[in-house]
CSV table of C-alpha atoms and ligand atoms in Angstrom, one decimal:
chain,number,residue,atom,x,y,z
U,831,MET,CA,4.0,5.4,-10.6
U,832,PHE,CA,5.5,5.2,-7.1
U,833,ASP,CA,2.1,4.4,-5.6
U,834,LEU,CA,1.5,1.5,-8.0
U,835,HIS,CA,1.5,-1.4,-5.6
U,836,GLU,CA,1.2,-4.9,-6.9
U,837,GLU,CA,0.3,-8.2,-5.5
U,838,CYS,CA,1.3,-11.0,-7.9
U,839,GLY,CA,2.1,-14.6,-8.3
U,840,ILE,CA,4.3,-16.3,-10.8
U,841,PHE,CA,4.7,-19.9,-12.0
U,842,GLY,CA,6.8,-21.6,-14.6
U,843,VAL,CA,7.6,-25.1,-15.9
U,844,PHE,CA,10.3,-26.3,-18.3
U,845,GLY,CA,10.6,-29.8,-19.9
U,846,HIS,CA,7.1,-31.1,-19.7
U,847,PRO,CA,4.8,-31.9,-22.6
U,848,GLU,CA,1.8,-30.4,-20.8
U,849,ALA,CA,3.6,-27.2,-19.8
U,850,SER,CA,0.7,-24.8,-20.3
U,851,ASN,CA,-1.8,-27.1,-18.6
U,852,LEU,CA,0.6,-27.3,-15.6
U,853,ALA,CA,1.0,-23.5,-15.6
U,854,TYR,CA,-2.8,-23.2,-15.6
U,855,LEU,CA,-3.0,-25.5,-12.5
U,856,GLY,CA,-0.1,-23.7,-10.8
U,857,LEU,CA,-1.7,-20.3,-11.3
U,858,TYR,CA,-4.9,-21.7,-9.9
U,859,ALA,CA,-3.1,-22.6,-6.7
U,860,ILE,CA,-1.7,-19.1,-6.3
U,861,GLN,CA,-4.8,-17.2,-7.3
U,862,HIS,CA,-5.0,-15.6,-3.9
U,863,ARG,CA,-1.9,-13.6,-4.9
U,864,GLY,CA,-3.8,-11.7,-7.6
U,865,GLN,CA,-7.3,-11.9,-8.9
U,866,GLU,CA,-7.6,-9.2,-11.6
U,867,SER,CA,-5.8,-10.7,-14.5
U,868,ALA,CA,-3.9,-13.8,-15.6
U,869,GLY,CA,-1.6,-14.8,-18.4
U,870,ILE,CA,0.4,-17.7,-19.7
U,871,VAL,CA,3.2,-17.7,-22.3
U,872,SER,CA,4.4,-21.0,-23.7
U,873,MET,CA,7.4,-21.9,-25.9
U,874,SER,CA,7.4,-24.4,-28.8
U,875,ASP,CA,9.9,-24.8,-31.6
U,876,LYS,CA,11.7,-21.7,-30.5
U,877,LYS,CA,8.5,-19.6,-30.8
U,878,LEU,CA,6.5,-18.0,-28.0
U,879,TYR,CA,2.7,-18.2,-27.7
U,880,ASN,CA,0.8,-16.1,-25.3
U,881,TYR,CA,-2.7,-15.6,-23.9
U,882,LYS,CA,-3.7,-13.2,-21.2
U,883,ASN,CA,-6.9,-11.5,-20.1
U,884,MET,CA,-8.7,-9.7,-17.2
U,885,GLY,CA,-10.3,-12.1,-14.7
U,886,LEU,CA,-9.7,-15.1,-12.6
U,887,VAL,CA,-7.6,-18.0,-13.9
U,888,ALA,CA,-10.6,-20.2,-14.4
U,889,ASP,CA,-12.4,-17.5,-16.4
U,890,VAL,CA,-9.4,-16.5,-18.5
U,891,PHE,CA,-8.4,-20.0,-19.7
U,892,ASN,CA,-10.3,-22.9,-21.1
U,893,LYS,CA,-9.3,-26.1,-23.0
U,894,ASP,CA,-9.2,-24.3,-26.4
U,895,VAL,CA,-7.1,-21.5,-25.2
U,896,LEU,CA,-4.7,-23.9,-23.5
U,897,LYS,CA,-4.5,-26.0,-26.7
U,898,ASN,CA,-3.1,-22.9,-28.4
U,899,LEU,CA,-0.3,-22.6,-25.9
U,900,PRO,CA,1.8,-25.5,-27.1
U,901,GLY,CA,5.3,-26.7,-26.1
U,902,GLU,CA,7.3,-28.0,-23.2
U,903,ALA,CA,7.9,-24.7,-21.4
U,904,ALA,CA,5.5,-22.1,-20.0
U,905,ILE,CA,5.4,-19.2,-17.6
U,906,GLY,CA,2.4,-17.6,-16.0
U,907,HIS,CA,1.3,-14.7,-13.9
U,908,VAL,CA,-1.6,-13.6,-11.7
U,909,ARG,CA,-2.0,-10.0,-10.8
U,910,TYR,CA,-4.0,-7.6,-8.6
U,911,SER,CA,-3.5,-3.9,-8.8
U,912,THR,CA,-5.4,-1.2,-7.0
U,913,THR,CA,-4.6,2.0,-8.9
U,914,GLY,CA,-7.0,1.7,-11.8
U,915,LEU,CA,-4.2,0.8,-14.1
U,916,ASN,CA,-5.6,-2.7,-14.5
U,917,GLU,CA,-5.8,-2.4,-18.3
U,918,MET,CA,-5.1,-5.1,-20.8
U,919,LYS,CA,-1.8,-3.7,-21.7
U,920,ASN,CA,-0.5,-4.1,-18.2
U,921,ILE,CA,-1.4,-7.8,-17.9
U,922,GLN,CA,1.7,-10.1,-17.6
U,923,PRO,CA,3.7,-12.0,-18.7
U,924,PHE,CA,5.0,-9.2,-21.0
U,925,VAL,CA,6.3,-10.5,-24.4
U,926,VAL,CA,8.7,-8.4,-26.5
U,927,ASP,CA,10.7,-8.9,-29.6
U,928,TYR,CA,14.3,-7.7,-29.5
U,929,SER,CA,17.6,-8.3,-31.2
U,930,MET,CA,17.9,-11.9,-30.0
U,931,GLY,CA,14.3,-13.0,-30.7
U,932,SER,CA,11.4,-12.9,-28.3
U,933,ILE,CA,11.3,-12.9,-24.6
U,934,ALA,CA,8.6,-13.0,-22.0
U,935,VAL,CA,8.8,-11.9,-18.4
U,936,ALA,CA,6.6,-12.3,-15.3
U,937,HIS,CA,7.3,-10.3,-12.2
U,938,ASN,CA,6.3,-10.4,-8.6
U,939,GLY,CA,7.4,-7.4,-6.6
U,940,ASN,CA,7.7,-3.7,-7.0
U,941,LEU,CA,10.7,-1.7,-8.3
U,942,ILE,CA,11.4,1.5,-6.3
U,943,ASN,CA,13.5,3.3,-9.0
U,944,SER,CA,11.4,2.4,-12.1
U,945,ASN,CA,10.2,5.8,-13.0
U,946,ILE,CA,13.6,7.4,-12.9
U,947,ILE,CA,14.9,4.7,-15.2
U,948,ARG,CA,11.8,5.0,-17.3
U,949,ASP,CA,12.2,8.8,-17.7
U,950,GLU,CA,15.8,8.2,-18.7
U,951,LEU,CA,15.1,5.4,-21.2
U,952,GLU,CA,12.3,7.6,-22.8
U,953,ALA,CA,14.7,10.4,-23.1
U,954,HIS,CA,16.9,8.0,-25.1
U,955,GLY,CA,14.1,7.1,-27.4
U,956,ALA,CA,12.5,4.1,-25.7
U,957,ILE,CA,8.8,3.6,-26.3
U,958,PHE,CA,6.8,1.9,-23.5
U,959,GLN,CA,3.7,-0.2,-24.2
U,960,SER,CA,2.5,-0.3,-20.6
U,961,THR,CA,2.6,1.7,-17.3
U,962,MET,CA,4.2,-1.2,-15.5
U,963,ASP,CA,7.6,-1.1,-13.7
U,964,THR,CA,8.3,-4.6,-15.1
U,965,GLU,CA,8.6,-3.2,-18.6
U,966,VAL,CA,11.6,-1.2,-17.5
U,967,ILE,CA,13.5,-4.5,-17.0
U,968,ILE,CA,12.7,-5.6,-20.5
U,969,HIS,CA,13.9,-2.3,-22.0
U,970,LEU,CA,17.2,-2.5,-20.0
U,971,ILE,CA,17.7,-6.0,-21.3
U,972,SER,CA,17.1,-5.0,-24.9
U,973,HIS,CA,19.4,-2.0,-24.5
U,974,SER,CA,22.2,-4.1,-23.1
U,975,LYS,CA,25.3,-4.6,-25.4
U,976,GLN,CA,26.2,-7.9,-23.7
U,977,ARG,CA,26.2,-10.9,-26.0
U,978,HIS,CA,24.4,-13.5,-24.0
U,979,LEU,CA,20.9,-13.4,-22.5
U,980,LYS,CA,22.3,-14.2,-19.0
U,981,GLU,CA,24.7,-11.3,-19.1
U,982,LYS,CA,22.1,-8.9,-20.5
U,983,ILE,CA,19.8,-9.8,-17.6
U,984,VAL,CA,22.6,-9.4,-15.0
U,985,GLU,CA,23.5,-6.0,-16.5
U,986,ALA,CA,19.8,-4.9,-16.5
U,987,LEU,CA,19.2,-5.9,-12.9
U,988,LYS,CA,22.3,-4.1,-11.7
U,989,TYR,CA,20.4,-0.8,-12.4
U,990,ILE,CA,17.2,-2.0,-10.7
U,991,LYS,CA,16.3,-1.4,-7.1
U,992,GLY,CA,13.4,-3.0,-5.4
U,993,ALA,CA,11.7,-6.3,-4.8
U,994,TYR,CA,11.6,-8.8,-7.6
U,995,SER,CA,11.1,-12.5,-8.2
U,996,LEU,CA,11.2,-12.9,-11.9
U,997,LEU,CA,10.6,-15.6,-14.5
U,998,PHE,CA,11.8,-15.1,-18.1
U,999,LEU,CA,11.0,-17.4,-21.0
U,1000,SER,CA,13.1,-17.0,-24.2
U,1001,ASN,CA,12.9,-19.2,-27.3
U,1002,LYS,CA,15.4,-21.6,-25.6
U,1003,LYS,CA,15.5,-21.1,-21.9
U,1004,MET,CA,13.5,-20.4,-18.7
U,1005,ILE,CA,15.3,-18.1,-16.3
U,1006,ALA,CA,14.3,-17.5,-12.7
U,1007,VAL,CA,15.7,-14.6,-10.6
U,1008,ARG,CA,15.2,-13.5,-7.0
U,1009,ASP,CA,16.4,-10.1,-5.9
U,1010,PRO,CA,19.5,-10.0,-3.6
U,1011,SER,CA,17.4,-9.2,-0.5
U,1012,GLY,CA,15.1,-12.1,-1.2
U,1013,LEU,CA,12.1,-9.9,-0.5
U,1014,ARG,CA,9.5,-11.8,-2.4
U,1015,PRO,CA,9.2,-15.6,-2.3
U,1016,LEU,CA,10.2,-18.0,-5.0
U,1017,VAL,CA,10.7,-21.8,-4.9
U,1018,LEU,CA,12.2,-24.4,-7.2
U,1019,GLY,CA,10.5,-27.8,-7.7
U,1020,LYS,CA,10.9,-30.9,-9.8
U,1021,LEU,CA,8.2,-33.0,-11.6
U,1022,ASN,CA,10.0,-36.1,-12.9
U,1023,ASP,CA,12.4,-34.5,-15.4
U,1024,ALA,CA,10.7,-31.1,-15.6
U,1025,TRP,CA,11.7,-28.1,-13.5
U,1026,VAL,CA,9.1,-26.0,-11.9
U,1027,VAL,CA,9.4,-22.5,-10.3
U,1028,SER,CA,6.6,-20.9,-8.3
U,1029,SER,CA,5.9,-18.1,-5.9
U,1030,GLU,CA,4.5,-20.6,-3.4
U,1031,SER,CA,5.0,-24.3,-2.8
U,1032,CYS,CA,1.3,-25.0,-2.6
U,1033,ALA,CA,1.3,-24.8,-6.4
U,1034,LEU,CA,3.9,-27.6,-6.4
U,1035,ASP,CA,1.7,-29.7,-4.2
U,1036,LEU,CA,-1.2,-29.4,-6.6
U,1037,ILE,CA,0.7,-30.7,-9.6
U,1038,GLU,CA,2.5,-33.3,-7.4
U,1039,ALA,CA,5.9,-31.8,-7.9
U,1040,GLU,CA,8.6,-32.1,-5.3
U,1041,LEU,CA,9.8,-29.0,-3.5
U,1042,VAL,CA,13.6,-28.9,-4.2
U,1043,ARG,CA,14.5,-25.7,-2.4
U,1044,GLU,CA,14.1,-21.9,-2.3
U,1045,VAL,CA,15.5,-19.9,-5.2
U,1046,GLU,CA,18.1,-18.1,-3.2
U,1047,PRO,CA,18.3,-14.4,-2.8
U,1048,GLY,CA,20.4,-12.9,-5.6
U,1049,GLU,CA,20.4,-16.2,-7.5
U,1050,ILE,CA,19.8,-16.6,-11.2
U,1051,ILE,CA,18.7,-20.1,-12.3
U,1052,ILE,CA,18.9,-20.9,-16.0
U,1053,ILE,CA,17.0,-24.0,-17.2
U,1054,ASP,CA,17.4,-25.2,-20.8
U,1055,GLU,CA,17.7,-28.5,-22.8
U,1056,ASN,CA,21.1,-29.1,-21.2
U,1057,GLY,CA,19.7,-28.9,-17.6
U,1058,PHE,CA,20.1,-26.5,-14.8
U,1059,GLN,CA,22.7,-23.8,-14.0
U,1060,SER,CA,22.8,-21.5,-11.0
U,1061,TYR,CA,24.7,-18.2,-10.8
U,1062,LYS,CA,25.1,-15.6,-8.1
U,1063,PRO,CA,26.4,-12.5,-9.9
U,1064,PHE,CA,25.1,-9.8,-7.5
U,1065,GLU,CA,26.9,-8.3,-4.5
U,1066,LYS,CA,25.7,-10.0,-1.4
U,1067,VAL,CA,23.4,-7.9,0.8
U,1068,LYS,CA,21.4,-8.6,4.0
U,1069,GLU,CA,18.5,-11.0,3.4
U,1070,THR,CA,15.2,-9.4,4.2
U,1071,PHE,CA,12.3,-11.7,3.4
U,1072,CYS,CA,8.8,-10.2,3.7
U,1073,ILE,CA,7.5,-11.2,7.1
U,1074,PHE,CA,3.9,-10.2,6.1
U,1075,GLU,CA,3.9,-13.3,3.8
U,1076,TYR,CA,3.8,-15.4,7.0
U,1077,ILE,CA,1.3,-13.2,8.7
U,1078,TYR,CA,-1.3,-12.9,5.9
U,1079,PHE,CA,-0.4,-13.0,2.3
U,1080,ALA,CA,0.8,-16.6,1.6
U,1081,ARG,CA,-1.4,-19.6,1.6
U,1082,PRO,CA,-1.1,-21.4,5.0
U,1083,ASP,CA,-0.3,-24.7,3.2
U,1084,SER,CA,2.9,-23.2,1.7
U,1085,ILE,CA,6.4,-23.6,2.9
U,1086,MET,CA,8.5,-20.4,2.8
U,1087,GLN,CA,12.2,-20.1,3.8
U,1088,ASN,CA,11.8,-23.7,5.0
U,1089,LYS,CA,9.1,-22.7,7.4
U,1090,ASP,CA,5.5,-24.0,7.3
U,1091,VAL,CA,3.3,-20.9,7.0
U,1092,TYR,CA,0.5,-22.5,9.0
U,1093,GLU,CA,2.9,-23.4,11.9
U,1094,VAL,CA,4.2,-19.8,11.9
U,1095,ARG,CA,0.6,-18.4,12.1
U,1096,LYS,CA,-0.2,-20.7,15.0
U,1097,GLN,CA,3.0,-19.5,16.7
U,1098,LEU,CA,1.9,-15.9,16.2
U,1099,GLY,CA,-1.3,-16.7,17.9
U,1100,ARG,CA,0.5,-18.4,20.8
U,1101,GLN,CA,2.8,-15.4,21.2
U,1102,LEU,CA,-0.2,-13.1,21.1
U,1103,ALA,CA,-1.9,-15.0,23.9
U,1104,THR,CA,1.3,-14.6,26.0
U,1105,GLU,CA,1.6,-10.9,25.3
U,1106,GLN,CA,-2.1,-10.0,25.3
U,1107,PRO,CA,-4.1,-12.4,27.5
U,1108,VAL,CA,-7.7,-11.8,28.3
U,1109,GLU,CA,-10.5,-13.7,30.2
U,1110,ALA,CA,-13.1,-14.9,27.8
U,1111,ASP,CA,-15.5,-17.8,26.9
U,1112,TYR,CA,-14.4,-18.3,23.3
U,1113,VAL,CA,-11.6,-17.6,20.9
U,1114,ILE,CA,-13.2,-16.7,17.5
U,1115,PRO,CA,-11.3,-16.1,14.3
U,1116,VAL,CA,-12.1,-13.6,11.6
U,1117,PRO,CA,-12.3,-16.1,8.7
U,1118,ASP,CA,-10.2,-17.1,6.9
U,1119,SER,CA,-7.2,-15.0,7.6
U,1120,GLY,CA,-7.5,-15.2,11.4
U,1121,ILE,CA,-8.0,-18.9,11.8
U,1122,PRO,CA,-4.5,-20.3,12.3
U,1123,ALA,CA,-3.6,-17.5,14.8
U,1124,ALA,CA,-6.9,-18.0,16.7
U,1125,ILE,CA,-6.1,-21.8,17.0
U,1126,GLY,CA,-2.6,-20.9,18.4
U,1127,TYR,CA,-4.1,-18.3,20.8
U,1128,SER,CA,-6.7,-20.8,22.0
U,1129,GLN,CA,-4.2,-23.6,22.5
U,1130,GLU,CA,-1.8,-21.3,24.4
U,1131,ILE,CA,-4.4,-19.7,26.7
U,1132,GLY,CA,-6.7,-22.6,27.2
U,1133,ILE,CA,-9.9,-20.9,26.1
U,1134,PRO,CA,-12.0,-23.0,23.6
U,1135,PHE,CA,-11.8,-22.2,19.9
U,1136,GLU,CA,-15.2,-21.6,18.2
U,1137,LEU,CA,-16.3,-20.6,14.7
U,1138,GLY,CA,-18.5,-17.7,15.5
U,1139,ILE,CA,-18.5,-16.2,12.0
U,1140,ILE,CA,-19.1,-18.0,8.7
U,1141,ARG,CA,-17.7,-16.7,5.4
U,1142,ASN,CA,-19.4,-16.8,2.0
U,1143,HIS,CA,-16.5,-17.9,-0.3
U,1144,TYR,CA,-18.2,-16.8,-3.5
U,1145,VAL,CA,-18.0,-13.0,-2.9
U,1146,GLY,CA,-15.4,-11.6,-5.2
U,1147,ARG,CA,-13.6,-8.3,-5.0
U,1148,THR,CA,-15.8,-6.8,-7.6
U,1149,PHE,CA,-19.1,-7.6,-5.9
U,1150,ILE,CA,-21.7,-4.9,-6.7
U,1151,GLU,CA,-24.8,-4.7,-4.5
U,1152,PRO,CA,-27.8,-5.3,-6.7
U,1153,ARG,CA,-30.3,-2.4,-6.2
U,1154,GLN,CA,-30.2,0.8,-4.2
U,1155,SER,CA,-33.5,0.0,-2.5
U,1156,ILE,CA,-32.0,-3.1,-0.9
U,1157,ARG,CA,-28.5,-1.8,-0.2
U,1158,GLY,CA,-26.7,-1.6,3.0
U,1159,PHE,CA,-26.0,-5.2,3.9
U,1160,GLY,CA,-22.3,-4.3,4.3
U,1161,VAL,CA,-20.1,-7.0,5.8
U,1162,LYS,CA,-23.0,-9.5,6.0
U,1163,ILE,CA,-22.7,-10.2,2.3
U,1164,LYS,CA,-19.3,-11.8,3.1
U,1165,LEU,CA,-19.6,-12.8,6.7
U,1166,ASN,CA,-22.5,-13.9,8.9
U,1167,SER,CA,-22.5,-14.6,12.7
U,1168,LEU,CA,-23.4,-17.8,14.4
U,1169,LYS,CA,-25.8,-16.3,17.0
U,1170,LYS,CA,-26.0,-19.3,19.3
U,1171,ALA,CA,-22.3,-19.4,19.7
U,1172,LEU,CA,-22.1,-15.7,20.5
U,1173,GLN,CA,-25.1,-15.0,22.7
U,1174,GLY,CA,-24.2,-13.8,26.2
U,1175,LYS,CA,-20.5,-14.8,25.6
U,1176,ARG,CA,-17.2,-13.0,26.2
U,1177,ILE,CA,-15.3,-13.3,22.9
U,1178,VAL,CA,-11.7,-12.9,21.9
U,1179,LEU,CA,-11.8,-12.0,18.2
U,1180,VAL,CA,-8.6,-12.8,16.4
U,1181,ASP,CA,-7.5,-11.4,13.0
U,1182,ASP,CA,-4.1,-11.1,11.3
U,1183,SER,CA,-4.1,-7.3,10.8
U,1184,ILE,CA,-6.0,-4.1,10.9
U,1185,VAL,CA,-5.4,-1.8,7.9
U,1186,ARG,CA,-8.0,0.9,7.7
U,1187,SER,CA,-10.1,-0.7,10.5
U,1188,THR,CA,-13.3,-0.9,8.6
U,1189,THR,CA,-13.5,-4.7,8.7
U,1190,SER,CA,-13.0,-5.0,12.4
U,1191,LYS,CA,-15.4,-2.3,13.2
U,1192,LYS,CA,-18.2,-4.0,11.2
U,1193,ILE,CA,-17.4,-7.4,12.6
U,1194,ILE,CA,-17.5,-6.2,16.1
U,1195,ARG,CA,-20.8,-4.5,15.5
U,1196,MET,CA,-22.1,-7.8,14.0
U,1197,MET,CA,-21.0,-9.7,17.0
U,1198,ARG,CA,-22.7,-7.3,19.4
U,1199,ASN,CA,-25.9,-7.5,17.3
U,1200,ALA,CA,-25.7,-11.3,17.7
U,1201,GLY,CA,-25.6,-10.9,21.5
U,1202,ALA,CA,-21.9,-11.1,22.4
U,1203,LYS,CA,-21.4,-9.7,25.9
U,1204,GLU,CA,-17.8,-8.6,25.4
U,1205,VAL,CA,-15.6,-8.4,22.3
U,1206,HIS,CA,-11.8,-8.3,22.8
U,1207,MET,CA,-9.9,-7.9,19.6
U,1208,ARG,CA,-6.5,-9.4,19.3
U,1209,ILE,CA,-4.3,-8.9,16.2
U,1210,SER,CA,-1.5,-11.4,15.3
U,1211,SER,CA,0.8,-8.7,14.0
U,1212,PRO,CA,2.0,-5.3,15.2
U,1213,PRO,CA,0.2,-2.1,14.2
U,1214,THR,CA,0.4,-1.5,10.4
U,1215,LYS,CA,1.8,2.0,10.4
U,1216,HIS,CA,3.7,2.3,7.1
U,1217,PRO,CA,2.9,1.5,3.5
U,1218,CYS,CA,4.7,-1.3,1.6
U,1219,PHE,CA,6.8,-0.4,-1.4
U,1220,TYR,CA,7.9,-3.9,-2.1
U,1221,GLY,CA,5.0,-5.6,-3.7
U,1222,ILE,CA,2.2,-5.9,-1.2
U,1223,ASP,CA,-0.9,-3.7,-1.8
U,1224,THR,CA,-1.4,-1.3,1.1
U,1225,PRO,CA,-3.1,2.0,1.2
U,1226,SER,CA,-1.1,5.2,1.6
U,1227,LYS,CA,0.1,6.1,5.1
U,1228,ASP,CA,-2.7,8.5,5.9
U,1229,GLU,CA,-5.3,5.7,5.3
U,1230,LEU,CA,-3.5,3.3,7.7
U,1231,ILE,CA,-5.4,3.8,10.9
U,1232,ALA,CA,-2.4,2.9,13.1
U,1233,SER,CA,-0.2,5.6,11.6
U,1234,SER,CA,-2.3,8.4,13.2
U,1235,HIS,CA,-4.1,6.7,16.1
U,1236,SER,CA,-2.9,5.1,19.3
U,1237,ILE,CA,-4.0,1.5,20.1
U,1238,ASP,CA,-6.5,2.9,22.6
U,1239,GLU,CA,-7.9,5.2,20.0
U,1240,ILE,CA,-8.2,2.4,17.5
U,1241,GLY,CA,-9.9,0.2,20.1
U,1242,LYS,CA,-12.5,2.9,20.7
U,1243,LYS,CA,-13.0,3.5,17.0
U,1244,ILE,CA,-13.8,-0.1,16.4
U,1245,SER,CA,-15.9,-0.3,19.6
U,1246,ALA,CA,-13.8,-3.2,21.1
U,1247,ASP,CA,-13.9,-3.9,24.9
U,1248,SER,CA,-10.1,-4.1,24.5
U,1249,LEU,CA,-7.6,-4.3,21.7
U,1250,GLY,CA,-4.2,-5.9,21.7
U,1251,TYR,CA,-1.5,-6.3,19.0
U,1252,LEU,CA,1.6,-8.5,18.8
U,1253,SER,CA,4.9,-6.7,19.5
U,1254,ILE,CA,7.5,-6.5,16.8
U,1255,LYS,CA,9.9,-8.5,19.0
U,1256,GLY,CA,7.2,-11.1,19.6
U,1257,LEU,CA,6.5,-11.4,15.9
U,1258,ARG,CA,10.2,-12.1,15.2
U,1259,SER,CA,10.6,-14.6,18.0
U,1260,ALA,CA,7.4,-16.4,17.0
U,1261,VAL,CA,8.6,-16.7,13.4
U,1262,ASP,CA,12.0,-17.9,14.6
U,1263,ARG,CA,10.5,-20.6,16.8
U,1264,VAL,CA,9.2,-22.6,13.8
U,1265,SER,CA,12.7,-23.4,12.5
U,1266,SER,CA,15.9,-22.2,13.9
U,1267,GLU,CA,17.6,-22.1,10.5
U,1268,LYS,CA,17.5,-18.3,9.9
U,1269,THR,CA,17.0,-15.4,12.2
U,1270,ASP,CA,17.1,-11.6,11.8
U,1271,CYS,CA,16.5,-11.8,8.0
U,1272,TYR,CA,13.1,-10.2,7.6
U,1273,CYS,CA,11.6,-7.0,6.3
U,1274,ASP,CA,9.0,-5.7,8.8
U,1275,ALA,CA,8.9,-2.1,7.4
U,1276,CYS,CA,5.1,-1.9,7.4
U,1277,PHE,CA,5.3,-2.2,11.2
U,1278,SER,CA,8.7,-0.7,12.0
U,1279,GLY,CA,9.1,1.9,9.2
U,1280,LYS,CA,12.7,0.5,8.6
U,1281,TYR,CA,12.7,0.0,4.9
U,1282,PRO,CA,15.6,-2.4,4.2
U,1283,ILE,CA,16.3,-1.3,0.7
U,1284,GLY,CA,15.0,2.3,1.0
U,1285,CYS,CA,11.8,3.8,-0.4
U,1286,PRO,CA,11.2,5.5,-3.7
U,1287,LYS,CA,11.7,9.2,-3.2
U,1288,LYS,CA,15.1,8.8,-1.5
U,1289,GLN,CA,16.6,7.0,-4.4
U,1290,ARG,CA,16.4,9.7,-7.0
U,1291,LYS,CA,19.8,11.4,-6.7
U,1292,GLU,CA,21.6,8.1,-6.4
U,1293,GLN,CA,19.9,6.8,-9.5
U,1294,LEU,CA,20.7,9.8,-11.6
U,1295,GLU,CA,24.4,9.0,-10.9
U,1296,LEU,CA,23.8,5.4,-12.1
U,1297,PHE,CA,22.4,6.8,-15.3
U,1298,LYS,CA,25.4,8.9,-15.9
U,1299,GLN,CA,27.3,5.6,-15.9
U,1300,ILE,CA,24.8,4.0,-18.4
U,1301,SER,CA,25.0,6.9,-20.7
U,1302,MET,CA,28.7,6.8,-20.6
U,1303,LYS,CA,28.8,3.2,-21.6
U,1304,LYS,CA,26.7,3.8,-24.7
B,1274,AMP,P1,-9.3,-3.1,7.1
B,1274,AMP,O1,-10.7,-3.3,7.1
B,1274,AMP,O2,-8.8,-2.1,6.1
B,1274,AMP,O3,-8.7,-2.9,8.5
B,1274,AMP,O4,-8.7,-4.5,6.6
B,1274,AMP,C1,-8.3,-5.5,7.5
B,1274,AMP,C2,-8.5,-6.9,6.8
B,1274,AMP,O5,-7.8,-6.9,5.6
B,1274,AMP,C3,-7.9,-8.0,7.7
B,1274,AMP,O6,-8.9,-8.9,7.9
B,1274,AMP,C4,-6.8,-8.6,6.8
B,1274,AMP,O7,-6.8,-10.0,6.8
B,1274,AMP,C5,-6.9,-8.0,5.4
B,1274,AMP,N1,-5.7,-7.5,4.8
B,1274,AMP,C6,-4.6,-7.1,5.5
B,1274,AMP,N2,-3.6,-6.7,4.6
B,1274,AMP,C7,-4.2,-6.9,3.3
B,1274,AMP,C8,-3.7,-6.7,2.0
B,1274,AMP,N3,-2.5,-6.2,1.8
B,1274,AMP,N4,-4.6,-6.9,1.0
B,1274,AMP,C9,-5.8,-7.4,1.2
B,1274,AMP,N5,-6.3,-7.6,2.5
B,1274,AMP,C10,-5.5,-7.4,3.5
B,1275,SF4,FE1,6.4,-7.3,3.5
B,1275,SF4,FE2,5.7,-5.2,5.0
B,1275,SF4,FE3,8.2,-5.4,4.1
B,1275,SF4,FE4,6.1,-4.9,2.4
B,1275,SF4,S1,6.9,-3.6,4.1
B,1275,SF4,S2,7.8,-6.3,2.1
B,1275,SF4,S3,4.5,-6.1,3.4
B,1275,SF4,S4,7.1,-6.8,5.5
């Protein structure tokens, strides 16, 4: 379970007659956060209705399905998981019946102490329906002896460690929660009289809702017929927002922590040009993830930006090559080179990150085949040396090329004429340049190895102590 890494997006709306249709649109906008399954739960006349399935949002939902999700409130979830545990039973939102009625939950993030809690709950007779860490939260809520839902949630979350942005829907309320470190994003919006909560602000733009503010780290927002209430029941801890959202994961048209993601990416490119300059004829991005940083690099260094690679946008994650006899197209299925732009040219190739190094190796080979004279690879983040335990899908440490190879060795492996990464200091200062509001409030553990809230194995002893306290309360 510890290596169950998740990439997810959540979206919710309360107080709108078209709630499930808006949730559908919202999920559509954050589809990049998870492409394997999608689900929506709506609430009407104090009853919950839900539909979820494997596939993209557009494949899972249609007019008839949405008609069967009535009511003025709805929450939704998109998910991508890599561990083969992508079965129906793991699709969110989860809906469970408990002493106070029904409740649904949608989670973006990853809990680092969930199997310890799970073992403990199972030892006390709990029966789990899924293999997801999120279900642990629901069990803790239903085990709580507190009288009100808010208190039950607060009590449950006091036992939880990890990254979580959560949306709950009960038969009366929608509740949004962000973990005290604020690791994963969550924003609050308004559409006329309706409240909207989303992983990313680009979903608010789509439904023409106004971005009100971030859901703050450690904040619980309860929305019901009587309006909106905010609570901060958790002990304050250092804020550590995921810096990788800025580098790669979020959509560039989103605003996170009051910073425009596109602007941040351009600043990363500018900083990269300052730290890792090179003489060349063109700056070329790896599409689409490298585009904003390549623009920034080109603007800072004064070398023209060119599109040397074109991406086919219709290749999904599950693409299967048709027949063995015509196999072996590799990266060309997804990307093709513009030969005229590359022939005889010295190229700076810009991407946001190198994970295993397979992509950059193939692209560099493709550029050389297209006639490029030199290919200098520049990466708008520091070397990815450590796995993420907080909700971004990354392979294990031994598969991360930078955990076992020096930059020179990686450069040789991908056959680049030179390879340069952004420094951790440069990353932070580029992010800070976009708005001076907050500094020193980021997680950069996948680069630095400094996990702000610990990583799974180290938590066990401490958690068993917590359980003694739970058992004593019962
Ligand atoms: P690799 O071939 O393993 O080195 O992958 C590098 C590519 O994966 C880069 O072009 C990145 O944009 C992209 N990438 C980086 N992190 C992730 C992630 N967590 N999930 C999916 N793609 C990623
Ligand atoms: Fe984000 Fe990296 Fe921290 Fe994970 S380890 S939360 S990807 S910065």
